[in-house]
Amino acid sequence: MLAAERTLLDRLLNAGHPLASMVRRETTVDHDRKSMDIAWTYAPGPVASFATPDVDGMVRVDRSFLQAQASRLEGQRYSPEALEKERQALMALGAFGSVRARAAERLDEAGRLPVTFTVAERARHAMGVNLAYETDYGPSVRVYWEHRNLFGRAERLRLEAEVARIGTNGGLDQSTYRIGGTYRDPSVFGLNIGPDWSFIGSLFGLRERLEAYDRDAITFSALMERRFSERLSGNLGPVLDFGSIGPPGGTLTPYQILGFQFGGRYDGTDSLLDPARGYRVSGTLTPSWSFRDSAAFAPLRVTGSTYWDVLGDRRSILAVRGTFGSLLGAEQANVPRHQRFYAGGGGSVRGYDYQSIGPRDQFNRPNGGASLVEASLEWRQRVWGDIGAVAFVDAGSVGTGSAPDTSNLRVGAGAGLRYYTPIGPVRVDVAVPLVKQRDNSAFGLYVGIGQSF
């Protein structure tokens, strides 16, 4: 009875009646018939829209900026869902530890509903470290420092440094290095072009010593991101990549690439770190021009994954992932080695060495391809408390043409353990290649934080 009463009230609220209330409940019990009649009287109140929201509780974040961010709610027809979406949007700025939404108990003189968001700022600075290990890729260490409110408008600056393949190719001079930073500005340099837009700029210096190539480069991007909904976002903007590249141990040749990226992401899962239901899709298309080769090309890459909670208790999860990639508009030989597609290793086809799947040159070194197809199937089972186990099969193929090619399909299988923590599971996987290929390791060991996908 109480659940039905609440359902009726919720329907009035969702229909735009913010002051709706239940006035009276009358019940008549017939003991002879063992039945009960219920009559509810509701006061729906007027249909109303949101007034200009107010924000308080801020200390270092600019009030006018927050007012502009919350202004998307103004004029919308009242609904609890719209109020919650705006609360989550303010949380997504990253500057607050909590955001509470409170609607007024009466309408203003214009017949609109006043709303107040109360924010609590979190620490402005954060530091972190990420450790990972793969048998063929070696250990890697990444550290970062982040400022969550750089100029008072929830601007985020993240500086990070990473060293990978430590000791795999010899001394530290043969390791892979990456250092740089990312800047996110939700006010777009104070222009306030809209609360759903943000600017994301990044600048990184790279020194890569991989199985497929050696590369020294600087990369830069300046993207505008649009948040269409809580789950859907898109981005576009120029990307610049210039440096030197060549085969492992060979002569490095200068290159310069200018591109324009179009990207998008939809996340319909129930958890960012450990999803059990829903699906994700992300993709990028980057029309580019290589000045060295006077060639145009457009790398396309799309990845999707879906998750089924088989028994409905978040203990038995079936996870599926697929990736498609294609180099559009150019021959493979005219595209720099790092822009080609490779497969193998953690995050790709486990059991195979990193970048080992695909075409090879006359010295049996990975040469990259113009198309990519990958698929993964993983069963995730909670065993006891915070301990879990997984079983998985990965498959992948890299072709010389831009159309998908599975003629050299490679399949790996394995199992692993998970220890679940509040920041995501700690992962240990062991995989073996089911289709042998020359000079590949007999197995792969992968250690990291977070699910494999």
Short mmCIF file of C-alpha atoms in Angstrom, two decimals:
data_model
loop_
_atom_site.label_atom_id
_atom_site.label_comp_id
_atom_site.label_asym_id
_atom_site.label_seq_id
_atom_site.Cartn_x
_atom_site.Cartn_y
_atom_site.Cartn_z
CA MET A 1 0.00 0.00 0.00
CA LEU A 2 2.79 2.40 0.92
CA ALA A 3 4.69 1.50 -2.26
CA ALA A 4 1.61 2.23 -4.38
CA GLU A 5 1.13 5.50 -2.54
CA ARG A 6 4.70 6.54 -3.30
CA THR A 7 4.35 5.48 -6.94
CA LEU A 8 1.34 7.76 -7.40
CA LEU A 9 3.21 10.67 -5.83
CA ASP A 10 6.27 10.05 -8.00
CA ARG A 11 4.09 10.13 -11.10
CA LEU A 12 2.82 13.57 -10.12
CA LEU A 13 6.37 14.80 -9.49
CA ASN A 14 7.60 13.41 -12.82
CA ALA A 15 4.66 15.10 -14.55
CA GLY A 16 6.03 18.49 -13.45
CA HIS A 17 4.19 19.07 -10.14
CA PRO A 18 7.00 19.92 -7.67
CA LEU A 19 4.66 20.67 -4.74
CA ALA A 20 2.54 17.55 -5.05
CA SER A 21 1.59 15.89 -1.78
CA MET A 22 -0.67 13.19 -0.40
CA VAL A 23 -3.41 14.85 1.66
CA ARG A 24 -5.46 11.97 2.99
CA ARG A 25 -5.61 8.19 2.94
CA GLU A 26 -8.90 6.41 3.73
CA THR A 27 -9.02 2.66 4.22
CA THR A 28 -12.07 0.45 4.62
CA VAL A 29 -11.54 -3.16 5.73
CA ASP A 30 -14.16 -5.85 5.08
CA HIS A 31 -13.23 -8.68 7.43
CA ASP A 32 -15.89 -11.02 6.09
CA ARG A 33 -14.59 -10.71 2.54
CA LYS A 34 -10.99 -10.34 3.69
CA SER A 35 -10.52 -7.26 1.51
CA MET A 36 -9.56 -3.62 1.91
CA ASP A 37 -10.52 -0.57 -0.13
CA ILE A 38 -8.13 2.39 -0.25
CA ALA A 39 -8.92 5.95 -1.33
CA TRP A 40 -6.14 8.51 -1.64
CA THR A 41 -6.58 12.24 -1.93
CA TYR A 42 -3.66 14.11 -3.50
CA ALA A 43 -2.97 17.82 -3.88
CA PRO A 44 -0.99 17.96 -7.15
CA GLY A 45 -0.24 21.67 -7.04
CA PRO A 46 0.67 23.62 -10.18
CA VAL A 47 2.94 22.50 -13.00
CA ALA A 48 6.14 24.53 -12.74
CA SER A 49 9.55 24.99 -14.33
CA PHE A 50 12.88 25.61 -12.62
CA ALA A 51 13.92 29.12 -11.65
CA THR A 52 17.52 30.29 -11.97
CA PRO A 53 19.45 27.90 -9.69
CA ASP A 54 21.55 29.21 -6.82
CA VAL A 55 24.85 27.67 -5.70
CA ASP A 56 26.49 28.06 -2.30
CA GLY A 57 29.18 26.45 -0.19
CA MET A 58 32.05 27.24 -2.54
CA VAL A 59 35.31 28.62 -1.13
CA ARG A 60 37.79 28.85 -4.00
CA VAL A 61 35.61 28.09 -7.01
CA ASP A 62 34.15 31.18 -8.71
CA ARG A 63 30.44 31.67 -7.97
CA SER A 64 29.57 33.20 -11.36
CA PHE A 65 31.16 30.22 -13.10
CA LEU A 66 29.07 27.77 -11.08
CA GLN A 67 25.92 29.80 -11.72
CA ALA A 68 26.62 29.57 -15.45
CA GLN A 69 27.19 25.83 -15.19
CA ALA A 70 23.92 25.27 -13.33
CA SER A 71 21.97 27.59 -15.65
CA ARG A 72 21.12 24.73 -18.04
CA LEU A 73 18.40 23.82 -15.52
CA GLU A 74 16.65 27.20 -15.77
CA GLY A 75 13.34 27.11 -17.64
CA GLN A 76 13.16 23.32 -17.82
CA ARG A 77 9.94 21.70 -16.71
CA TYR A 78 10.37 20.34 -13.20
CA SER A 79 11.34 16.70 -12.75
CA PRO A 80 13.41 14.91 -10.10
CA GLU A 81 15.45 13.32 -12.89
CA ALA A 82 16.51 16.69 -14.34
CA LEU A 83 17.49 17.92 -10.86
CA GLU A 84 19.64 14.83 -10.26
CA LYS A 85 21.31 15.11 -13.67
CA GLU A 86 22.38 18.67 -12.91
CA ARG A 87 23.69 17.63 -9.50
CA GLN A 88 25.82 14.92 -11.16
CA ALA A 89 27.03 17.40 -13.79
CA LEU A 90 28.39 19.67 -11.05
CA MET A 91 30.05 16.67 -9.40
CA ALA A 92 31.67 15.78 -12.73
CA LEU A 93 33.62 19.07 -12.67
CA GLY A 94 36.00 17.30 -10.29
CA ALA A 95 36.38 20.14 -7.80
CA PHE A 96 33.81 18.93 -5.26
CA GLY A 97 33.62 16.07 -2.81
CA SER A 98 29.84 16.38 -2.58
CA VAL A 99 26.96 18.29 -4.18
CA ARG A 100 23.49 18.42 -2.61
CA ALA A 101 20.36 19.65 -4.41
CA ARG A 102 17.49 21.23 -2.46
CA ALA A 103 14.22 22.43 -3.99
CA ALA A 104 12.20 25.17 -2.32
CA GLU A 105 8.88 24.42 -0.61
CA ARG A 106 7.02 27.13 -2.53
CA LEU A 107 7.18 28.76 -5.97
CA ASP A 108 8.52 32.25 -6.57
CA GLU A 109 6.46 35.21 -7.77
CA ALA A 110 6.88 34.10 -11.39
CA GLY A 111 5.50 30.65 -10.59
CA ARG A 112 8.86 28.92 -10.94
CA LEU A 113 10.61 26.59 -8.49
CA PRO A 114 13.80 27.91 -6.80
CA VAL A 115 16.61 25.38 -6.42
CA THR A 116 19.83 25.57 -4.41
CA PHE A 117 22.92 23.41 -4.93
CA THR A 118 25.21 23.18 -1.91
CA VAL A 119 28.77 22.15 -2.79
CA ALA A 120 31.68 21.00 -0.65
CA GLU A 121 35.09 21.46 -2.23
CA ARG A 122 37.64 18.66 -2.01
CA ALA A 123 41.42 18.93 -1.78
CA ARG A 124 42.85 21.00 -4.63
CA HIS A 125 45.86 18.74 -5.17
CA ALA A 126 46.21 15.00 -5.71
CA MET A 127 49.08 12.63 -6.40
CA GLY A 128 49.08 9.03 -7.55
CA VAL A 129 51.11 6.14 -8.89
CA ASN A 130 50.21 3.24 -11.18
CA LEU A 131 52.30 0.06 -11.42
CA ALA A 132 51.93 -2.66 -14.06
CA TYR A 133 53.87 -5.64 -15.39
CA GLU A 134 53.81 -7.84 -18.48
CA THR A 135 56.30 -10.61 -19.21
CA ASP A 136 57.24 -9.35 -22.68
CA TYR A 137 56.62 -5.63 -22.10
CA GLY A 138 58.33 -5.51 -18.72
CA PRO A 139 57.45 -3.39 -15.68
CA SER A 140 56.05 0.12 -16.03
CA VAL A 141 55.62 2.96 -13.54
CA ARG A 142 53.42 6.03 -13.99
CA VAL A 143 53.19 8.91 -11.51
CA TYR A 144 50.95 11.97 -11.69
CA TRP A 145 50.18 15.22 -9.90
CA GLU A 146 46.85 17.01 -10.38
CA HIS A 147 45.50 20.45 -9.57
CA ARG A 148 41.67 20.40 -9.51
CA ASN A 149 40.94 24.14 -9.47
CA LEU A 150 43.84 25.94 -11.09
CA PHE A 151 42.35 29.41 -11.75
CA GLY A 152 39.10 29.20 -9.77
CA ARG A 153 36.82 27.77 -12.48
CA ALA A 154 37.39 24.06 -11.84
CA GLU A 155 40.24 23.93 -14.36
CA ARG A 156 42.20 20.69 -14.00
CA LEU A 157 45.92 20.42 -14.73
CA ARG A 158 47.37 16.92 -14.66
CA LEU A 159 51.12 16.40 -14.99
CA GLU A 160 52.37 12.86 -15.42
CA ALA A 161 55.49 10.87 -16.20
CA GLU A 162 55.84 7.24 -17.18
CA VAL A 163 58.68 4.82 -17.75
CA ALA A 164 57.94 1.41 -19.27
CA ARG A 165 59.77 -1.65 -20.58
CA ILE A 166 62.28 -1.20 -17.77
CA GLY A 167 65.21 -3.52 -18.44
CA THR A 168 63.44 -5.33 -21.28
CA ASN A 169 65.79 -4.12 -24.03
CA GLY A 170 68.84 -3.64 -21.84
CA GLY A 171 69.66 -0.53 -19.82
CA LEU A 172 67.43 2.38 -18.90
CA ASP A 173 68.45 4.16 -22.11
CA GLN A 174 66.44 1.54 -24.01
CA SER A 175 63.30 1.95 -21.90
CA THR A 176 60.21 3.82 -23.07
CA TYR A 177 59.52 7.26 -21.54
CA ARG A 178 56.56 9.62 -21.61
CA ILE A 179 56.21 12.97 -19.84
CA GLY A 180 53.76 15.84 -20.21
CA GLY A 181 50.45 17.22 -19.08
CA THR A 182 46.75 17.61 -19.80
CA TYR A 183 44.68 20.74 -19.14
CA ARG A 184 40.87 20.65 -18.94
CA ASP A 185 38.92 23.92 -18.81
CA PRO A 186 35.12 23.72 -18.43
CA SER A 187 34.79 27.50 -18.85
CA VAL A 188 36.81 27.48 -22.12
CA PHE A 189 39.19 30.27 -21.03
CA GLY A 190 36.39 32.26 -19.45
CA LEU A 191 34.34 32.49 -22.65
CA ASN A 192 31.48 30.47 -21.11
CA ILE A 193 30.25 29.31 -24.52
CA GLY A 194 27.98 26.84 -22.77
CA PRO A 195 27.94 24.63 -19.68
CA ASP A 196 28.18 21.50 -21.85
CA TRP A 197 31.48 22.48 -23.52
CA SER A 198 35.04 22.03 -22.26
CA PHE A 199 38.51 22.59 -23.68
CA ILE A 200 41.07 19.78 -23.37
CA GLY A 201 44.67 20.47 -24.29
CA SER A 202 47.60 18.09 -23.98
CA LEU A 203 51.34 18.24 -24.61
CA PHE A 204 53.63 15.22 -24.25
CA GLY A 205 57.20 14.27 -25.04
CA LEU A 206 57.82 10.61 -25.95
CA ARG A 207 60.80 8.30 -26.27
CA GLU A 208 59.63 4.85 -27.37
CA ARG A 209 61.81 1.77 -27.82
CA LEU A 210 59.42 -0.96 -28.97
CA GLU A 211 59.56 -4.18 -30.93
CA ALA A 212 58.09 -2.47 -34.01
CA TYR A 213 59.92 0.88 -34.03
CA ASP A 214 62.06 3.44 -32.21
CA ARG A 215 60.45 6.87 -31.89
CA ASP A 216 61.27 10.25 -30.37
CA ALA A 217 58.37 12.69 -30.63
CA ILE A 218 56.33 15.57 -29.28
CA THR A 219 52.54 15.38 -29.50
CA PHE A 220 50.00 18.17 -29.03
CA SER A 221 46.22 18.30 -29.17
CA ALA A 222 43.62 21.03 -28.61
CA LEU A 223 40.17 19.49 -28.42
CA MET A 224 36.71 20.90 -27.74
CA GLU A 225 34.53 18.41 -25.90
CA ARG A 226 30.72 18.49 -25.87
CA ARG A 227 28.72 16.66 -23.22
CA PHE A 228 25.41 15.72 -24.82
CA SER A 229 24.11 13.79 -21.83
CA GLU A 230 25.27 12.10 -18.67
CA ARG A 231 26.51 9.16 -20.76
CA LEU A 232 27.28 10.58 -24.23
CA SER A 233 30.10 12.96 -25.17
CA GLY A 234 31.99 13.94 -28.29
CA ASN A 235 35.15 15.87 -29.13
CA LEU A 236 36.89 17.44 -32.08
CA GLY A 237 40.00 19.49 -32.73
CA PRO A 238 43.52 19.59 -34.21
CA VAL A 239 46.28 17.16 -33.28
CA LEU A 240 49.97 17.58 -34.05
CA ASP A 241 52.64 14.89 -33.98
CA PHE A 242 56.23 15.53 -35.01
CA GLY A 243 59.49 13.74 -34.32
CA SER A 244 61.68 10.96 -35.69
CA ILE A 245 60.91 7.28 -36.22
CA GLY A 246 62.60 4.19 -37.62
CA PRO A 247 62.94 0.43 -37.24
CA PRO A 248 64.34 -0.86 -33.92
CA GLY A 249 68.03 -0.06 -33.69
CA GLY A 250 67.97 1.67 -37.10
CA THR A 251 68.23 5.22 -38.35
CA LEU A 252 65.45 7.56 -37.27
CA THR A 253 63.78 9.60 -40.01
CA PRO A 254 62.00 12.90 -39.24
CA TYR A 255 58.24 13.13 -39.76
CA GLN A 256 55.50 15.72 -39.25
CA ILE A 257 51.79 14.87 -39.06
CA LEU A 258 48.89 17.28 -38.75
CA GLY A 259 45.42 15.88 -38.16
CA PHE A 260 41.93 16.80 -37.06
CA GLN A 261 40.30 14.41 -34.63
CA PHE A 262 36.62 13.51 -34.37
CA GLY A 263 35.85 11.37 -31.34
CA GLY A 264 32.93 10.14 -29.30
CA ARG A 265 32.11 7.98 -26.31
CA TYR A 266 28.96 6.44 -24.86
CA ASP A 267 29.06 4.75 -21.46
CA GLY A 268 25.87 2.98 -20.45
CA THR A 269 27.47 0.79 -17.77
CA ASP A 270 26.65 0.78 -14.08
CA SER A 271 30.24 1.28 -12.89
CA LEU A 272 33.30 3.02 -14.26
CA LEU A 273 35.82 0.72 -12.56
CA ASP A 274 34.01 -2.64 -12.39
CA PRO A 275 30.96 -2.78 -14.71
CA ALA A 276 28.41 -5.56 -14.38
CA ARG A 277 25.66 -4.32 -16.70
CA GLY A 278 25.34 -2.14 -19.81
CA TYR A 279 27.67 -1.36 -22.66
CA ARG A 280 30.33 1.12 -23.82
CA VAL A 281 31.27 2.38 -27.25
CA SER A 282 34.11 4.75 -28.14
CA GLY A 283 35.75 5.72 -31.38
CA THR A 284 37.98 8.21 -33.19
CA LEU A 285 38.45 9.24 -36.80
CA THR A 286 41.47 11.45 -37.50
CA PRO A 287 41.95 12.74 -41.06
CA SER A 288 45.68 13.47 -41.24
CA TRP A 289 48.42 14.73 -43.52
CA SER A 290 51.99 13.42 -43.44
CA PHE A 291 54.31 16.17 -44.65
CA ARG A 292 57.25 13.78 -45.04
CA ASP A 293 55.39 11.47 -47.41
CA SER A 294 53.00 14.09 -48.83
CA ALA A 295 50.22 11.62 -48.10
CA ALA A 296 46.75 11.90 -46.62
CA PHE A 297 45.29 9.16 -44.45
CA ALA A 298 42.59 8.76 -41.82
CA PRO A 299 42.98 6.25 -38.97
CA LEU A 300 39.60 4.95 -37.78
CA ARG A 301 39.29 2.98 -34.54
CA VAL A 302 36.09 1.85 -32.79
CA THR A 303 35.89 -0.21 -29.59
CA GLY A 304 32.79 -1.54 -27.89
CA SER A 305 32.19 -3.71 -24.84
CA THR A 306 29.14 -5.10 -23.09
CA TYR A 307 28.54 -6.75 -19.72
CA TRP A 308 25.89 -9.21 -18.46
CA ASP A 309 25.16 -9.84 -14.79
CA VAL A 310 24.14 -13.45 -15.36
CA LEU A 311 22.57 -14.20 -11.96
CA GLY A 312 21.66 -10.63 -11.01
CA ASP A 313 23.90 -10.51 -7.92
CA ARG A 314 27.05 -8.97 -9.48
CA ARG A 315 28.99 -12.17 -8.78
CA SER A 316 28.93 -13.81 -12.22
CA ILE A 317 29.72 -11.41 -15.09
CA LEU A 318 30.08 -12.20 -18.78
CA ALA A 319 32.10 -9.48 -20.53
CA VAL A 320 32.56 -9.14 -24.30
CA ARG A 321 34.74 -6.65 -26.18
CA GLY A 322 35.36 -5.95 -29.86
CA THR A 323 37.66 -3.54 -31.72
CA PHE A 324 37.78 -2.52 -35.36
CA GLY A 325 40.45 -0.34 -36.97
CA SER A 326 41.20 0.81 -40.51
CA LEU A 327 43.67 3.14 -42.22
CA LEU A 328 41.51 4.96 -44.74
CA GLY A 329 42.83 6.65 -47.86
CA ALA A 330 46.49 5.58 -47.93
CA GLU A 331 48.81 2.69 -48.57
CA GLN A 332 50.40 1.13 -45.51
CA ALA A 333 53.93 2.04 -46.67
CA ASN A 334 53.03 5.75 -46.80
CA VAL A 335 51.89 5.85 -43.17
CA PRO A 336 54.49 6.23 -40.38
CA ARG A 337 55.03 3.06 -38.38
CA HIS A 338 53.40 4.32 -35.17
CA GLN A 339 50.16 5.18 -37.00
CA ARG A 340 49.73 1.60 -38.24
CA PHE A 341 47.83 -1.10 -36.39
CA TYR A 342 49.37 -3.77 -34.17
CA ALA A 343 47.94 -6.47 -31.92
CA GLY A 344 49.20 -8.62 -29.07
CA GLY A 345 49.86 -8.11 -25.37
CA GLY A 346 47.78 -6.84 -22.47
CA GLY A 347 44.70 -4.92 -23.54
CA SER A 348 44.80 -6.72 -26.89
CA VAL A 349 45.40 -10.45 -27.43
CA ARG A 350 46.88 -11.86 -24.24
CA GLY A 351 49.34 -14.72 -24.62
CA TYR A 352 51.12 -13.02 -27.54
CA ASP A 353 54.04 -10.65 -27.31
CA TYR A 354 53.33 -6.92 -27.53
CA GLN A 355 52.85 -5.78 -31.17
CA SER A 356 53.76 -9.28 -32.43
CA ILE A 357 50.56 -10.02 -34.39
CA GLY A 358 50.46 -8.81 -37.99
CA PRO A 359 52.71 -8.27 -41.01
CA ARG A 360 56.50 -8.41 -40.56
CA ASP A 361 59.43 -7.03 -42.52
CA GLN A 362 62.34 -8.96 -44.05
CA PHE A 363 64.07 -9.05 -40.65
CA ASN A 364 60.98 -10.60 -38.97
CA ARG A 365 60.22 -7.36 -37.10
CA PRO A 366 56.59 -6.21 -36.65
CA ASN A 367 55.75 -3.93 -39.56
CA GLY A 368 52.20 -2.93 -38.69
CA GLY A 369 49.08 -3.17 -40.81
CA ALA A 370 46.25 -1.15 -42.29
CA SER A 371 43.36 -2.93 -40.55
CA LEU A 372 42.67 -4.42 -37.15
CA VAL A 373 40.06 -6.79 -35.76
CA GLU A 374 40.03 -7.88 -32.09
CA ALA A 375 37.55 -9.72 -29.88
CA SER A 376 37.60 -10.82 -26.24
CA LEU A 377 35.28 -12.99 -24.14
CA GLU A 378 35.77 -13.04 -20.36
CA TRP A 379 33.92 -14.75 -17.50
CA ARG A 380 34.36 -12.94 -14.17
CA GLN A 381 33.36 -14.86 -11.05
CA ARG A 382 33.41 -13.70 -7.44
CA VAL A 383 34.67 -16.68 -5.45
CA TRP A 384 34.89 -15.60 -1.82
CA GLY A 385 34.66 -12.15 -0.28
CA ASP A 386 36.88 -9.79 -2.26
CA ILE A 387 38.57 -12.62 -4.18
CA GLY A 388 37.53 -13.40 -7.75
CA ALA A 389 38.65 -15.46 -10.73
CA VAL A 390 38.38 -15.03 -14.50
CA ALA A 391 38.64 -17.20 -17.60
CA PHE A 392 39.08 -15.57 -21.01
CA VAL A 393 39.67 -16.02 -24.72
CA ASP A 394 41.16 -13.25 -26.89
CA ALA A 395 41.50 -13.16 -30.68
CA GLY A 396 42.97 -10.65 -33.11
CA SER A 397 44.14 -10.12 -36.64
CA VAL A 398 46.05 -7.37 -38.46
CA GLY A 399 45.80 -7.08 -42.26
CA THR A 400 47.77 -5.26 -44.94
CA GLY A 401 44.66 -3.72 -46.54
CA SER A 402 42.20 -1.27 -45.03
CA ALA A 403 39.41 -3.89 -45.14
CA PRO A 404 39.17 -6.40 -42.26
CA ASP A 405 41.32 -9.50 -42.78
CA THR A 406 41.17 -12.57 -40.53
CA SER A 407 43.53 -14.78 -42.56
CA ASN A 408 46.23 -14.46 -39.88
CA LEU A 409 43.90 -14.71 -36.87
CA ARG A 410 45.67 -15.39 -33.59
CA VAL A 411 43.88 -16.73 -30.49
CA GLY A 412 45.02 -16.68 -26.86
CA ALA A 413 43.36 -18.09 -23.75
CA GLY A 414 44.00 -18.00 -20.06
CA ALA A 415 42.81 -17.43 -16.52
CA GLY A 416 43.42 -14.96 -13.74
CA LEU A 417 42.72 -13.75 -10.21
CA ARG A 418 41.10 -10.56 -8.99
CA TYR A 419 41.31 -8.84 -5.63
CA TYR A 420 38.54 -6.25 -5.41
CA THR A 421 39.34 -2.91 -3.76
CA PRO A 422 37.41 0.41 -3.57
CA ILE A 423 39.56 1.80 -6.41
CA GLY A 424 39.04 -1.21 -8.67
CA PRO A 425 40.29 -4.79 -8.82
CA VAL A 426 43.96 -5.75 -8.71
CA ARG A 427 44.46 -8.01 -11.73
CA VAL A 428 46.78 -10.97 -12.36
CA ASP A 429 46.31 -12.89 -15.63
CA VAL A 430 48.22 -15.72 -17.29
CA ALA A 431 47.60 -16.51 -20.97
CA VAL A 432 49.04 -18.84 -23.61
CA PRO A 433 48.92 -18.57 -27.43
CA LEU A 434 46.67 -21.18 -29.06
CA VAL A 435 48.00 -20.45 -32.56
CA LYS A 436 51.78 -20.62 -32.51
CA GLN A 437 53.93 -18.06 -34.27
CA ARG A 438 57.66 -17.66 -34.63
CA ASP A 439 59.70 -16.36 -31.67
CA ASN A 440 56.61 -15.80 -29.48
CA SER A 441 56.86 -16.39 -25.74
CA ALA A 442 55.33 -19.58 -24.37
CA PHE A 443 53.01 -17.61 -22.08
CA GLY A 444 52.23 -14.12 -20.88
CA LEU A 445 51.84 -12.80 -17.31
CA TYR A 446 49.92 -9.54 -16.81
CA VAL A 447 49.62 -7.59 -13.53
CA GLY A 448 47.76 -4.31 -13.14
CA ILE A 449 44.92 -2.35 -11.58
CA GLY A 450 41.41 -2.43 -13.02
CA GLN A 451 39.60 -4.94 -15.19
CA SER A 452 41.20 -5.85 -18.51
CA PHE A 453 38.32 -3.97 -20.21
#
